[in-house]
Amino acid sequence: DGPQCTCSTEWSGLTCEINLACNINPCQSGGTCSPSSLVEDGYTCTCADGFSGQTCTESSCSGNPCATGSTCVPDASANGFSCTCAAGQSNPLCNVADGCGTVSGANPCLNGGDCSLSNTLYAGYSCQCNGGFSGTMCHISACSKNPCQNGGSCTTKSSSPGFECACVAPYTGAICQESICSLQQPCKNGGSCAVAPGTPGYQCTCANNGYTGPTCEASACDVNPCANGAQCNPSAASPGYTCTCPVGFSGPTCSASACDANPCKNGATCTPDGTTLGYSCTCVGGYSGPTCTASACDALPCFNGGTCIVDSSNDGFTCNCQPGYSGATCSQSACGQNPCQNGGSCQPDNSADGYTCTCEEGYFGVNCMASNCDMQPCQNGGSCKADGSADGFTCTCEVGYFGVHCTASACTSHPCKYGGSCQPDGSDDGYTCSCLTGFFGNQCELRSCVGSNPCQNGGLCFQQGISQACICNNGFTGSNCQVQPPQPGV
């Protein structure tokens, strides 16, 4: 005994699980029957492609859309059917007979094009055109747009681009667009080029700018009439050129200057220029003045017992200073500019430099500028401090690095497993691992489970050989983290 089910008319069984309506298979034409309590008949039909209606008895071929002699097949296309044509029929509805003119002899494809029947094109055929022709009926010639220029004649051909030009001399190129004027540009200096009969096949018309000759390259400047480096410019006016003179030179050919009177003395060099005098003197041997008549030592420029020697330096003299003094005029103590760097102390003396430096620990060299830090011994961003240690320096390492040169880190032992990348840092371990996808753990030592996750309550699943194991969180226990933590007071 127990509860009993009273089924509706379309269902039976102890729990009304048997659908009586679908047992008689009411769906036709391959339709699928599904029980339904939402409709009066107790079932619905899912029809095969091309069929419709409550029991799939209606077909998209019912109206006989295909031409006589062809076969209509219901399908999943936009029309709901397709036509299988009889021999000689074509187009989607098979209503074109003899599309390629096989019977009538009227081939629709012109100029030797090959005709093929088509059940996808409404014309009922497609044309495969010979080279040089195109269009739905091969009626368009590649020569129809007159591609050949400058009087060239066009002939269709099978290879690309479908035509060939026969050019009229002296034109060349694929479409007769080239000539010696465009290819070689023989006319120079603004001259214009025109195609001409005979050799060389062109004629130049020179611009009115001083250039002449067959290619407009000759001019009165060819004999270099301008002196002293002046620039020669061809001109249409007589004598056929003009000279652009450098500063300090003048005259029609730039041959005159203020230096012609030799105003600079004592071996000085005279240079024409744009000054009031028209020249400037470059003095030698310690002489100065507008015409180099004064000695640089006349003013006794050397102090503190220094000896003045006339020479060709920029100042015109050199001072030999007494020990302990320096500078162009011996006015400075050798230690006055504090040559000893990095805390070194300076002592004037009779040495060649006039001083000696006593360097701080870790520094060396004439001016205490060198240290063992110059070779940048501290790696990985460590900072170097010169000192008196055995190495001559001490490195202050970035977080995560250690060692004399900051080259060691917790990553040296490659702690990250399964391809994980290691980054030194200030954590307790001294590093952090970035794991590849599918791995986790401080050292990427755990591999995530593949497939379903048996771990409950937020537990982490990892592979243990071919088995799976859980890491439980929040106090849960058990092989699958299914055991709740004890409740307070329980």
Coordinates of C-alpha atoms in Angstrom, one line a residue, residues 187-193 203-218:
C187 CA 67.5 67.6 -70.4
K188 CA 69.2 69.2 -67.4
N189 CA 69.0 72.5 -65.5
G190 CA 65.3 73.1 -66.1
G191 CA 65.4 72.2 -69.8
S192 CA 62.2 70.6 -71.3
C193 CA 62.4 67.3 -73.3
Q203 CA 65.2 67.3 -78.4
C204 CA 65.9 69.7 -75.4
T205 CA 64.6 73.2 -75.1
C206 CA 66.9 75.0 -72.6
A207 CA 65.5 77.4 -70.1
N208 CA 66.6 81.1 -70.3
N209 CA 69.0 80.7 -67.4
G210 CA 72.5 80.6 -69.0
Y211 CA 72.6 76.9 -69.8
T212 CA 73.1 75.7 -73.4
G213 CA 74.0 72.6 -75.4
P214 CA 72.2 69.5 -76.5
T215 CA 71.3 68.5 -72.9
C216 CA 71.4 72.1 -71.4
E217 CA 74.5 71.2 -69.3
A218 CA 77.0 73.7 -70.8

